């Protein structure tokens, strides 16, 4: 059954929402009256919205899957291979040392359900990616070099692939309030874990 992601609700709850349950009865005119149940922090609220017939079901399903990534996530753990990952990406020693002590805050959101933003904030640097799923864009890597990047949604995971002098893949997966990030370059694989903070 198509899942509707109401734009007004996204704007209001984009950094807090988690789906608990969805019901979507359809009337005789082919229109849905959706009763969305959102679990926001420690309480629940129900928002009844009216959906128009004929909306692209693929877009609706994609937006539903993307909704679990909406919010802010704080780094809580990182394995020893992350320094090797940064080194293989060409990041200098000073930046690697700073990166090893940083506890980045990652915020993922969307204003319209089509364009997405992924902002990473640390005490010494803030970066922000703006993208549409499946569309190539220019990105500046951690070492300052430029590359072409595509972000896709694959099996419920957000997959970021950088192409250029090095092929880098960053996979983000959210389960409940935990986001696991897997960073790959050459034969190096590093895993970092974030907890939802908002």
XYZ file of N, CA, C and O in Angstrom:
792
model
N 0.845 -1.181 0.000
C 0.000 0.000 0.000
C 0.885 1.236 0.000
O 1.832 1.315 0.792
N 0.638 2.228 -0.863
C 1.486 3.418 -0.918
C 1.513 4.143 0.415
O 0.507 4.270 1.096
N 2.680 4.640 0.789
C 2.838 5.398 2.015
C 2.994 6.868 1.659
O 3.838 7.226 0.856
N 2.177 7.743 2.220
C 2.220 9.156 1.915
C 3.084 9.876 2.940
O 2.976 9.633 4.129
N 3.925 10.801 2.480
C 4.765 11.600 3.374
C 4.334 13.041 3.172
O 4.697 13.686 2.214
N 3.512 13.568 4.038
C 2.941 14.884 3.882
C 4.004 15.946 4.075
O 4.714 15.965 5.077
N 4.139 16.883 3.111
C 5.200 17.880 3.144
C 5.139 18.757 4.394
O 6.159 19.097 4.979
N 3.919 19.154 4.814
C 3.813 20.008 5.971
C 4.274 19.298 7.236
O 4.927 19.872 8.097
N 3.951 18.007 7.326
C 4.371 17.246 8.488
C 5.867 17.046 8.491
O 6.509 17.080 9.524
N 6.446 16.822 7.290
C 7.904 16.679 7.196
C 8.580 17.922 7.739
O 9.508 17.863 8.526
N 8.085 19.096 7.317
C 8.714 20.346 7.714
C 8.651 20.534 9.224
O 9.593 21.002 9.849
N 7.536 20.121 9.804
C 7.348 20.329 11.231
C 8.112 19.321 12.075
O 8.653 19.648 13.123
N 8.163 18.060 11.617
C 8.711 17.002 12.443
C 9.988 16.391 11.857
O 10.408 15.335 12.278
N 10.615 17.041 10.868
C 11.657 16.404 10.093
C 12.834 15.901 10.943
O 13.510 14.960 10.569
N 13.091 16.523 12.105
C 14.233 16.121 12.905
C 13.846 15.225 14.080
O 14.675 14.895 14.900
N 12.554 14.842 14.145
C 12.120 14.095 15.311
C 11.314 12.845 14.981
O 11.121 12.005 15.825
N 10.871 12.704 13.744
C 9.831 11.724 13.492
C 10.340 10.307 13.303
O 11.378 10.085 12.717
N 9.573 9.363 13.827
C 9.788 7.944 13.575
C 8.411 7.317 13.411
O 7.532 7.524 14.237
N 8.206 6.572 12.311
C 6.919 5.927 12.109
C 6.748 4.776 13.108
O 7.630 3.977 13.300
N 5.573 4.713 13.739
C 5.200 3.556 14.548
C 4.237 2.679 13.772
O 4.351 1.470 13.725
N 3.224 3.308 13.160
C 2.180 2.534 12.500
C 1.514 3.426 11.469
O 1.471 4.634 11.619
N 1.031 2.845 10.398
C 0.373 3.612 9.357
C -0.876 2.874 8.912
O -0.850 1.678 8.691
N -1.988 3.588 8.808
C -3.177 3.023 8.195
C -3.607 3.954 7.080
O -3.481 5.161 7.193
N -4.102 3.419 5.982
C -4.441 4.236 4.826
C -5.726 3.742 4.174
O -5.700 3.092 3.137
N -6.907 3.975 4.784
C -8.157 3.575 4.133
C -8.389 4.399 2.873
O -8.054 5.579 2.819
N -8.971 3.802 1.844
C -9.238 4.459 0.570
C -10.742 4.593 0.375
O -11.486 3.631 0.567
N -11.194 5.801 -0.020
C -12.628 5.977 -0.244
C -13.008 5.585 -1.668
O -12.178 5.168 -2.466
N -14.299 5.747 -2.025
C -14.799 5.316 -3.333
C -14.206 6.124 -4.474
O -14.205 5.679 -5.624
N -13.692 7.331 -4.199
C -13.130 8.171 -5.242
C -11.641 7.927 -5.437
O -10.976 8.614 -6.194
N -11.116 6.957 -4.751
C -9.700 6.629 -4.899
C -8.786 7.526 -4.098
O -7.590 7.579 -4.327
N -9.349 8.265 -3.135
C -8.543 9.130 -2.306
C -8.325 8.475 -0.958
O -9.174 7.754 -0.450
N -7.151 8.743 -0.400
C -6.838 8.136 0.884
C -6.958 9.127 2.023
O -6.588 10.281 1.890
N -7.510 8.683 3.129
C -7.479 9.469 4.355
C -6.491 8.787 5.269
O -6.784 7.752 5.862
N -5.294 9.302 5.354
C -4.220 8.612 6.062
C -4.169 8.992 7.525
O -4.177 10.167 7.878
N -4.118 8.007 8.361
C -3.944 8.266 9.785
C -2.517 7.870 10.141
O -2.209 6.687 10.242
N -1.653 8.858 10.293
C -0.251 8.577 10.558
C -0.007 8.604 12.061
O -0.401 9.529 12.748
N 0.662 7.604 12.539
C 1.054 7.589 13.949
C 2.550 7.838 14.013
O 3.330 7.073 13.475
N 2.944 8.914 14.649
C 4.361 9.269 14.751
C 4.801 9.083 16.200
O 4.137 9.546 17.112
N 5.913 8.430 16.416
C 6.475 8.357 17.774
C 7.523 9.444 17.869
O 8.568 9.377 17.239
N 7.228 10.466 18.613
C 8.138 11.592 18.737
C 8.698 11.590 20.143
O 8.002 11.841 21.123
N 9.990 11.249 20.229
C 10.661 11.100 21.510
C 9.903 10.074 22.359
O 9.830 8.921 22.021
N 9.270 10.492 23.460
C 8.688 9.505 24.362
C 7.160 9.482 24.327
O 6.542 8.832 25.136
N 6.544 10.194 23.399
C 5.102 10.170 23.336
C 4.652 10.027 21.899
O 5.429 10.150 20.966
N 3.362 9.761 21.699
C 2.821 9.556 20.366
C 1.773 10.603 20.050
O 1.078 11.103 20.926
N 1.675 10.951 18.765
C 0.579 11.802 18.325
C 0.111 11.293 16.978
O 0.875 10.713 16.222
N -1.172 11.506 16.685
C -1.745 11.070 15.430
C -2.092 12.289 14.593
O -2.689 13.233 15.084
N -1.728 12.266 13.312
C -2.012 13.366 12.409
C -2.793 12.818 11.228
O -2.285 11.966 10.502
N -4.027 13.303 11.029
C -4.862 12.811 9.934
C -4.709 13.767 8.761
O -4.898 14.964 8.896
N -4.343 13.242 7.602
C -4.128 14.061 6.426
C -4.911 13.484 5.261
O -5.252 12.303 5.250
N -5.166 14.319 4.265
C -5.878 13.871 3.074
C -4.874 13.769 1.939
O -4.122 14.697 1.674
N -4.852 12.653 1.251
C -3.919 12.449 0.146
C -4.671 12.436 -1.167
O -5.794 11.968 -1.249
N -4.050 12.967 -2.217
C -4.689 12.991 -3.531
C -4.330 11.732 -4.292
O -3.241 11.190 -4.171
N -5.274 11.253 -5.128
C -5.052 10.040 -5.905
C -4.051 10.305 -7.006
O -3.886 11.421 -7.479
N -3.350 9.260 -7.426
C -2.485 9.351 -8.590
C -1.064 9.759 -8.284
O -0.247 9.905 -9.192
N -0.696 9.990 -7.046
C 0.665 10.362 -6.728
C 1.586 9.167 -6.956
O 1.223 8.034 -6.711
N 2.807 9.443 -7.400
C 3.748 8.384 -7.739
C 4.034 7.506 -6.524
O 4.619 7.952 -5.548
N 3.635 6.230 -6.592
C 3.805 5.344 -5.441
C 5.273 5.067 -5.155
O 5.647 4.817 -4.010
N 6.134 5.095 -6.195
C 7.559 4.876 -5.962
C 8.154 5.996 -5.121
O 8.982 5.760 -4.239
N 7.752 7.230 -5.408
C 8.218 8.373 -4.628
C 7.738 8.266 -3.195
O 8.473 8.511 -2.247
N 6.479 7.850 -3.015
C 5.915 7.716 -1.677
C 6.678 6.662 -0.867
O 7.013 6.867 0.300
N 6.942 5.531 -1.499
C 7.660 4.454 -0.808
C 9.077 4.887 -0.465
O 9.583 4.608 0.620
N 9.729 5.600 -1.396
C 11.091 6.081 -1.148
C 11.118 7.045 0.031
O 11.969 6.956 0.912
N 10.168 7.983 0.056
C 10.135 8.962 1.134
C 9.882 8.308 2.480
O 10.422 8.733 3.504
N 9.039 7.267 2.478
C 8.800 6.538 3.718
C 10.092 5.890 4.217
O 10.435 5.963 5.397
N 10.842 5.286 3.308
C 12.102 4.651 3.689
C 13.123 5.672 4.156
O 13.925 5.411 5.050
N 13.131 6.857 3.525
C 14.083 7.901 3.903
C 13.743 8.525 5.249
O 14.616 9.108 5.899
N 12.487 8.415 5.693
C 12.069 9.100 6.907
C 12.856 8.665 8.138
O 13.044 9.449 9.067
N 13.334 7.425 8.168
C 14.060 6.955 9.348
C 15.419 7.623 9.491
O 16.010 7.626 10.573
N 15.928 8.211 8.407
C 17.214 8.898 8.463
C 17.068 10.333 8.960
O 18.067 10.985 9.275
N 15.842 10.850 8.996
C 15.627 12.243 9.384
C 15.962 12.454 10.852
O 15.460 11.741 11.716
N 16.820 13.421 11.140
C 17.164 13.719 12.518
C 18.632 14.027 12.697
O 19.375 14.221 11.731
N 19.039 14.087 13.953
C 20.432 14.370 14.302
C 21.029 13.166 15.022
O 20.390 12.582 15.903
N 22.256 12.830 14.654
C 22.944 11.663 15.213
C 24.342 12.068 15.678
O 25.096 12.700 14.938
N 24.685 11.687 16.909
C 25.988 12.014 17.493
C 26.866 10.762 17.526
O 26.419 9.679 17.920
N 28.132 10.921 17.096
C 29.065 9.790 17.117
C 29.298 9.314 18.544
O 29.557 10.115 19.441
N 29.222 7.989 18.751
C 29.477 7.418 20.071
C 30.640 6.434 20.063
O 31.242 6.174 21.097
N 30.965 5.874 18.889
C 32.106 4.951 18.826
C 32.643 4.862 17.406
O 31.915 5.064 16.435
N 33.943 4.575 17.320
C 34.607 4.446 16.021
C 35.749 3.461 16.170
O 36.476 3.488 17.172
N 35.917 2.568 15.193
C 36.978 1.579 15.322
C 38.336 2.160 14.918
O 38.448 3.279 14.401
N 39.410 1.388 15.170
C 40.769 1.854 14.902
C 41.062 2.014 13.417
O 41.999 2.711 13.038
N 40.263 1.364 12.580
C 40.514 1.419 11.137
C 40.151 2.771 10.522
O 40.508 3.039 9.365
N 39.484 3.646 11.290
C 39.081 4.937 10.718
C 40.303 5.787 10.360
O 40.300 6.489 9.346
N 41.355 5.724 11.151
C 42.576 6.473 10.824
C 43.190 5.951 9.528
O 43.656 6.741 8.692
N 43.164 4.637 9.339
C 43.665 4.049 8.090
C 42.797 4.485 6.913
O 43.309 4.735 5.813
N 41.490 4.570 7.139
C 40.574 5.033 6.095
C 40.917 6.464 5.682
O 41.028 6.771 4.490
N 41.089 7.341 6.669
C 41.427 8.734 6.373
C 42.764 8.844 5.652
O 42.912 9.619 4.688
N 43.735 8.063 6.091
C 45.059 8.089 5.462
C 44.975 7.654 4.008
O 45.583 8.262 3.116
N 44.221 6.601 3.736
C 44.066 6.103 2.368
C 43.326 7.114 1.499
O 43.517 7.148 0.276
N 42.499 7.964 2.129
C 41.772 9.008 1.391
C 42.632 10.244 1.150
O 42.165 11.196 0.504
N 43.855 10.238 1.683
C 44.768 11.359 1.454
C 44.708 12.452 2.497
O 45.267 13.534 2.297
N 44.048 12.198 3.626
C 43.946 13.201 4.685
C 45.271 13.272 5.445
O 45.831 12.233 5.827
N 45.782 14.488 5.667
C 47.089 14.625 6.323
C 47.023 14.285 7.807
O 45.942 14.156 8.384
N 48.181 14.156 8.433
C 48.261 13.667 9.801
C 47.563 14.597 10.787
O 46.882 14.138 11.717
N 47.708 15.913 10.595
C 47.086 16.861 11.513
C 45.564 16.716 11.479
O 44.904 16.661 12.528
N 45.012 16.616 10.270
C 43.565 16.456 10.139
C 43.112 15.100 10.666
O 42.026 14.983 11.248
N 43.931 14.074 10.476
C 43.572 12.746 10.999
C 43.535 12.752 12.515
O 42.650 12.161 13.132
N 44.502 13.416 13.146
C 44.522 13.502 14.609
C 43.299 14.246 15.124
O 42.668 13.834 16.111
N 42.974 15.342 14.450
C 41.788 16.101 14.848
C 40.536 15.248 14.668
O 39.627 15.249 15.506
N 40.489 14.493 13.560
C 39.342 13.642 13.286
C 39.173 12.525 14.294
O 38.045 12.117 14.598
N 40.291 12.040 14.830
C 40.215 10.933 15.785
C 39.606 11.360 17.119
O 39.041 10.536 17.844
N 39.711 12.663 17.441
C 39.150 13.154 18.702
C 37.763 13.774 18.521
O 37.060 14.008 19.502
N 37.383 14.057 17.290
C 36.107 14.725 17.031
C 34.926 13.784 17.279
O 35.022 12.574 17.073
N 33.838 14.361 17.725
C 32.580 13.643 17.909
C 31.531 14.316 17.020
O 30.699 15.088 17.487
N 31.592 14.050 15.726
C 30.717 14.776 14.799
C 29.232 14.560 15.050
O 28.799 13.493 15.476
N 28.489 15.612 14.760
C 27.034 15.571 14.785
C 26.560 15.563 13.339
O 26.894 16.452 12.560
N 25.799 14.542 12.968
C 25.294 14.411 11.596
C 23.797 14.694 11.594
O 23.045 14.100 12.365
N 23.383 15.613 10.732
C 21.968 15.948 10.603
C 21.506 15.676 9.176
O 22.108 16.159 8.218
N 20.453 14.904 9.040
C 19.887 14.572 7.733
C 18.453 15.074 7.693
O 17.666 14.786 8.597
N 18.113 15.833 6.653
C 16.755 16.357 6.567
C 16.378 16.622 5.114
O 17.218 16.557 4.211
N 15.097 16.906 4.910
C 14.580 17.269 3.595
C 13.447 18.256 3.782
O 12.615 18.105 4.674
N 13.421 19.298 2.951
C 12.355 20.281 3.012
C 11.164 19.897 2.140
O 10.040 20.271 2.411
N 11.435 19.152 1.061
C 10.372 18.896 0.093
C 10.201 17.431 -0.282
O 9.367 17.092 -1.105
N 10.999 16.527 0.310
C 10.893 15.113 -0.015
C 11.626 14.725 -1.282
O 11.682 13.556 -1.639
N 12.226 15.695 -1.973
C 12.968 15.434 -3.210
C 14.457 15.733 -3.033
O 15.306 14.955 -3.444
N 14.766 16.884 -2.444
C 16.147 17.299 -2.196
C 16.484 17.035 -0.734
O 15.678 17.316 0.157
N 17.695 16.503 -0.498
C 18.098 16.140 0.853
C 19.372 16.874 1.253
O 20.163 17.298 0.405
N 19.548 17.012 2.543
C 20.730 17.668 3.094
C 21.346 16.764 4.149
O 20.638 16.197 4.988
N 22.674 16.618 4.092
C 23.420 15.848 5.082
C 24.530 16.751 5.613
O 25.500 17.024 4.915
N 24.343 17.238 6.821
C 25.298 18.177 7.411
C 26.092 17.488 8.518
O 25.523 16.821 9.391
N 27.411 17.646 8.485
C 28.294 17.085 9.507
C 28.992 18.229 10.217
O 29.686 19.035 9.579
N 28.824 18.298 11.546
C 29.376 19.399 12.329
C 30.331 18.878 13.388
O 30.007 17.949 14.134
N 31.538 19.472 13.427
C 32.493 19.206 14.497
C 32.929 20.559 15.063
O 32.512 21.608 14.579
N 33.776 20.521 16.084
C 34.228 21.769 16.708
C 35.119 22.577 15.774
O 35.249 23.792 15.952
N 35.711 21.926 14.762
C 36.631 22.658 13.893
C 36.171 22.778 12.449
O 36.780 23.512 11.665
N 35.077 22.093 12.067
C 34.654 22.149 10.674
C 33.200 21.705 10.518
O 32.732 20.829 11.242
N 32.521 22.342 9.574
C 31.153 21.936 9.223
C 31.074 21.741 7.711
O 31.513 22.600 6.949
N 30.544 20.606 7.299
C 30.350 20.343 5.872
C 28.879 19.987 5.638
O 28.215 19.457 6.532
N 28.399 20.280 4.439
C 27.014 19.974 4.124
C 26.900 19.489 2.684
O 27.430 20.123 1.768
N 26.256 18.355 2.505
C 25.966 17.819 1.176
C 24.502 18.046 0.862
O 23.635 17.763 1.685
N 24.228 18.563 -0.318
C 22.861 18.714 -0.797
C 22.733 17.845 -2.042
O 23.523 17.983 -2.970
N 21.737 16.964 -2.052
C 21.651 15.991 -3.132
C 20.226 15.530 -3.372
O 19.343 15.696 -2.524
N 20.032 14.940 -4.537
C 18.827 14.191 -4.860
C 19.256 12.758 -5.112
O 20.312 12.516 -5.708
N 18.470 11.805 -4.657
C 18.831 10.405 -4.798
C 19.035 10.047 -6.267
O 18.205 10.351 -7.124
N 20.181 9.406 -6.549
C 20.472 8.923 -7.893
C 21.041 9.959 -8.834
O 21.371 9.630 -9.979
N 21.193 11.223 -8.389
C 21.729 12.279 -9.248
C 23.155 12.640 -8.839
O 23.428 12.902 -7.663
N 24.045 12.646 -9.803
C 25.460 12.940 -9.537
C 25.647 14.416 -9.190
O 24.995 15.292 -9.760
N 26.564 14.687 -8.254
C 26.876 16.066 -7.883
C 28.360 16.168 -7.530
O 29.048 15.149 -7.341
N 28.868 17.392 -7.456
C 30.268 17.637 -7.105
C 30.413 17.695 -5.593
O 29.617 18.336 -4.901
N 31.458 17.032 -5.085
C 31.721 17.025 -3.644
C 33.201 17.291 -3.400
O 34.058 16.890 -4.192
N 33.496 17.982 -2.306
C 34.876 18.178 -1.876
C 35.176 17.185 -0.769
O 34.504 17.181 0.272
N 36.180 16.347 -0.990
C 36.519 15.315 -0.013
C 37.232 15.914 1.199
O 37.582 17.086 1.230
N 37.461 15.039 2.189
C 38.101 15.466 3.426
C 39.519 15.973 3.212
O 40.024 16.777 3.986
N 40.186 15.497 2.146
C 41.549 15.949 1.863
C 41.565 17.200 0.995
O 42.628 17.688 0.620
N 40.392 17.724 0.677
C 40.308 18.934 -0.127
C 40.173 18.701 -1.618
O 39.938 19.651 -2.380
N 40.295 17.458 -2.075
C 40.176 17.160 -3.499
C 38.704 17.089 -3.907
O 37.824 16.867 -3.079
N 38.463 17.289 -5.196
C 37.097 17.248 -5.716
C 36.789 15.885 -6.319
O 37.678 15.213 -6.857
N 35.540 15.491 -6.235
C 35.125 14.206 -6.805
C 33.668 14.296 -7.236
O 32.960 15.258 -6.923
N 33.223 13.293 -7.966
C 31.831 13.144 -8.343
C 31.183 12.152 -7.378
O 31.748 11.083 -7.109
N 30.003 12.489 -6.896
C 29.342 11.661 -5.887
C 27.900 11.371 -6.289
O 27.221 12.233 -6.854
N 27.449 10.154 -5.984
C 26.053 9.772 -6.156
C 25.574 9.126 -4.861
O 26.263 8.269 -4.299
N 24.407 9.550 -4.386
C 23.805 8.948 -3.197
C 22.547 8.201 -3.626
O 21.698 8.753 -4.327
N 22.450 6.939 -3.221
C 21.302 6.113 -3.569
C 20.738 5.458 -2.320
O 21.386 5.406 -1.271
N 19.521 4.948 -2.452
C 18.880 4.201 -1.374
C 18.803 2.754 -1.813
O 18.106 2.415 -2.768
N 19.563 1.876 -1.130
C 19.659 0.481 -1.521
C 19.358 -0.412 -0.323
O 20.074 -0.372 0.669
N 18.299 -1.195 -0.423
C 17.899 -2.113 0.657
C 17.770 -1.385 1.993
O 18.183 -1.898 3.041
N 17.206 -0.178 1.961
C 16.995 0.584 3.178
C 18.237 1.280 3.701
O 18.196 1.885 4.777
N 19.342 1.223 2.943
C 20.591 1.859 3.360
C 20.893 3.046 2.450
O 20.625 3.003 1.249
N 21.457 4.106 3.037
C 21.849 5.277 2.273
C 23.300 5.079 1.836
O 24.205 5.013 2.667
N 23.507 4.947 0.519
C 24.823 4.605 -0.015
C 25.402 5.805 -0.765
O 24.817 6.283 -1.738
N 26.540 6.283 -0.294
C 27.227 7.437 -0.888
C 28.504 6.940 -1.578
O 29.390 6.401 -0.929
N 28.576 7.121 -2.907
C 29.733 6.643 -3.661
C 30.455 7.825 -4.302
O 29.866 8.596 -5.054
N 31.744 7.953 -3.969
C 32.599 8.991 -4.527
C 33.503 8.376 -5.587
O 34.121 7.335 -5.350
N 33.579 9.012 -6.749
C 34.455 8.526 -7.811
C 35.467 9.604 -8.171
O 35.189 10.797 -8.087
N 36.648 9.170 -8.553
C 37.735 10.093 -8.880
C 39.035 9.329 -8.854
O 39.117 8.197 -9.353
N 40.083 9.920 -8.254
C 41.346 9.198 -8.146
C 41.222 8.003 -7.219
O 41.990 7.040 -7.308
N 40.247 8.049 -6.293
C 39.964 6.933 -5.391
C 38.466 6.672 -5.385
O 37.661 7.601 -5.445
N 38.095 5.406 -5.297
C 36.685 5.031 -5.170
C 36.381 4.853 -3.687
O 36.942 3.979 -3.026
N 35.503 5.704 -3.169
C 35.151 5.678 -1.746
C 33.653 5.431 -1.607
O 32.853 6.041 -2.322
N 33.296 4.540 -0.690
C 31.887 4.248 -0.440
C 31.587 4.431 1.046
O 32.315 3.939 1.899
N 30.507 5.165 1.341
C 30.066 5.372 2.716
C 28.613 4.902 2.805
O 27.744 5.413 2.092
N 28.370 3.920 3.657
C 27.039 3.324 3.788
C 26.478 3.663 5.161
O 27.117 3.413 6.185
N 25.277 4.226 5.166
C 24.622 4.573 6.430
C 23.361 3.735 6.578
O 22.546 3.651 5.665
N 23.210 3.152 7.755
C 22.054 2.292 8.033
C 21.491 2.640 9.403
O 22.243 2.708 10.383
N 20.189 2.873 9.473
C 19.553 3.248 10.734
C 18.665 2.114 11.230
O 17.830 1.593 10.492
N 18.877 1.742 12.476
C 18.029 0.767 13.162
C 17.600 1.399 14.479
O 18.420 1.612 15.363
N 16.310 1.722 14.597
C 15.832 2.395 15.800
C 16.471 3.758 15.925
O 16.372 4.597 15.030
N 17.172 3.981 17.031
C 17.834 5.261 17.272
C 19.338 5.189 17.051
O 20.089 6.048 17.519
N 19.799 4.168 16.341
C 21.228 3.985 16.078
C 21.504 4.034 14.583
O 20.808 3.392 13.794
N 22.506 4.812 14.203
C 22.942 4.844 12.812
C 24.367 4.279 12.718
O 25.276 4.772 13.374
N 24.507 3.237 11.920
C 25.829 2.641 11.677
C 26.343 3.149 10.339
O 25.644 3.111 9.333
N 27.577 3.638 10.348
C 28.196 4.163 9.135
C 29.423 3.329 8.800
O 30.330 3.187 9.623
N 29.432 2.764 7.601
C 30.550 1.928 7.149
C 31.294 2.685 6.056
O 30.712 3.053 5.030
N 32.576 2.932 6.266
C 33.416 3.690 5.331
C 34.394 2.729 4.646
O 35.122 2.005 5.329
N 34.399 2.732 3.297
C 35.233 1.805 2.543
C 36.090 2.537 1.524
O 35.600 3.408 0.796
N 37.370 2.193 1.476
C 38.270 2.647 0.427
C 39.346 1.575 0.252
O 39.872 1.043 1.235
N 39.619 1.229 -0.995
C 40.566 0.137 -1.287
C 40.129 -1.104 -0.502
O 38.994 -1.546 -0.609
N 41.008 -1.679 0.325
C 40.626 -2.861 1.109
C 40.384 -2.520 2.570
O 40.330 -3.406 3.435
N 40.205 -1.236 2.860
C 40.007 -0.777 4.239
C 38.528 -0.560 4.509
O 37.821 0.074 3.720
N 38.054 -1.086 5.634
C 36.658 -0.926 6.037
C 36.634 -0.446 7.489
O 37.221 -1.071 8.374
N 35.970 0.675 7.737
C 35.854 1.221 9.091
C 34.384 1.397 9.444
O 33.577 1.817 8.607
N 34.043 1.096 10.695
C 32.654 1.215 11.156
C 32.563 2.236 12.277
O 33.332 2.199 13.236
N 31.615 3.152 12.124
C 31.371 4.176 13.146
C 29.897 4.128 13.544
O 29.036 3.895 12.698
N 29.616 4.352 14.823
C 28.262 4.222 15.342
C 27.808 5.564 15.919
O 28.541 6.205 16.691
N 26.589 5.948 15.531
C 25.991 7.206 16.014
C 24.673 6.897 16.720
O 23.956 5.988 16.338
N 24.354 7.699 17.735
C 23.062 7.589 18.409
C 22.219 8.818 18.083
O 22.739 9.939 18.021
N 20.933 8.602 17.890
C 20.028 9.723 17.647
C 19.976 10.609 18.882
O 19.773 10.133 20.003
N 20.136 11.908 18.672
C 20.094 12.830 19.808
C 18.910 13.789 19.712
O 18.599 14.486 20.679
N 18.260 13.867 18.546
C 17.051 14.682 18.379
C 16.161 14.001 17.356
O 16.657 13.349 16.463
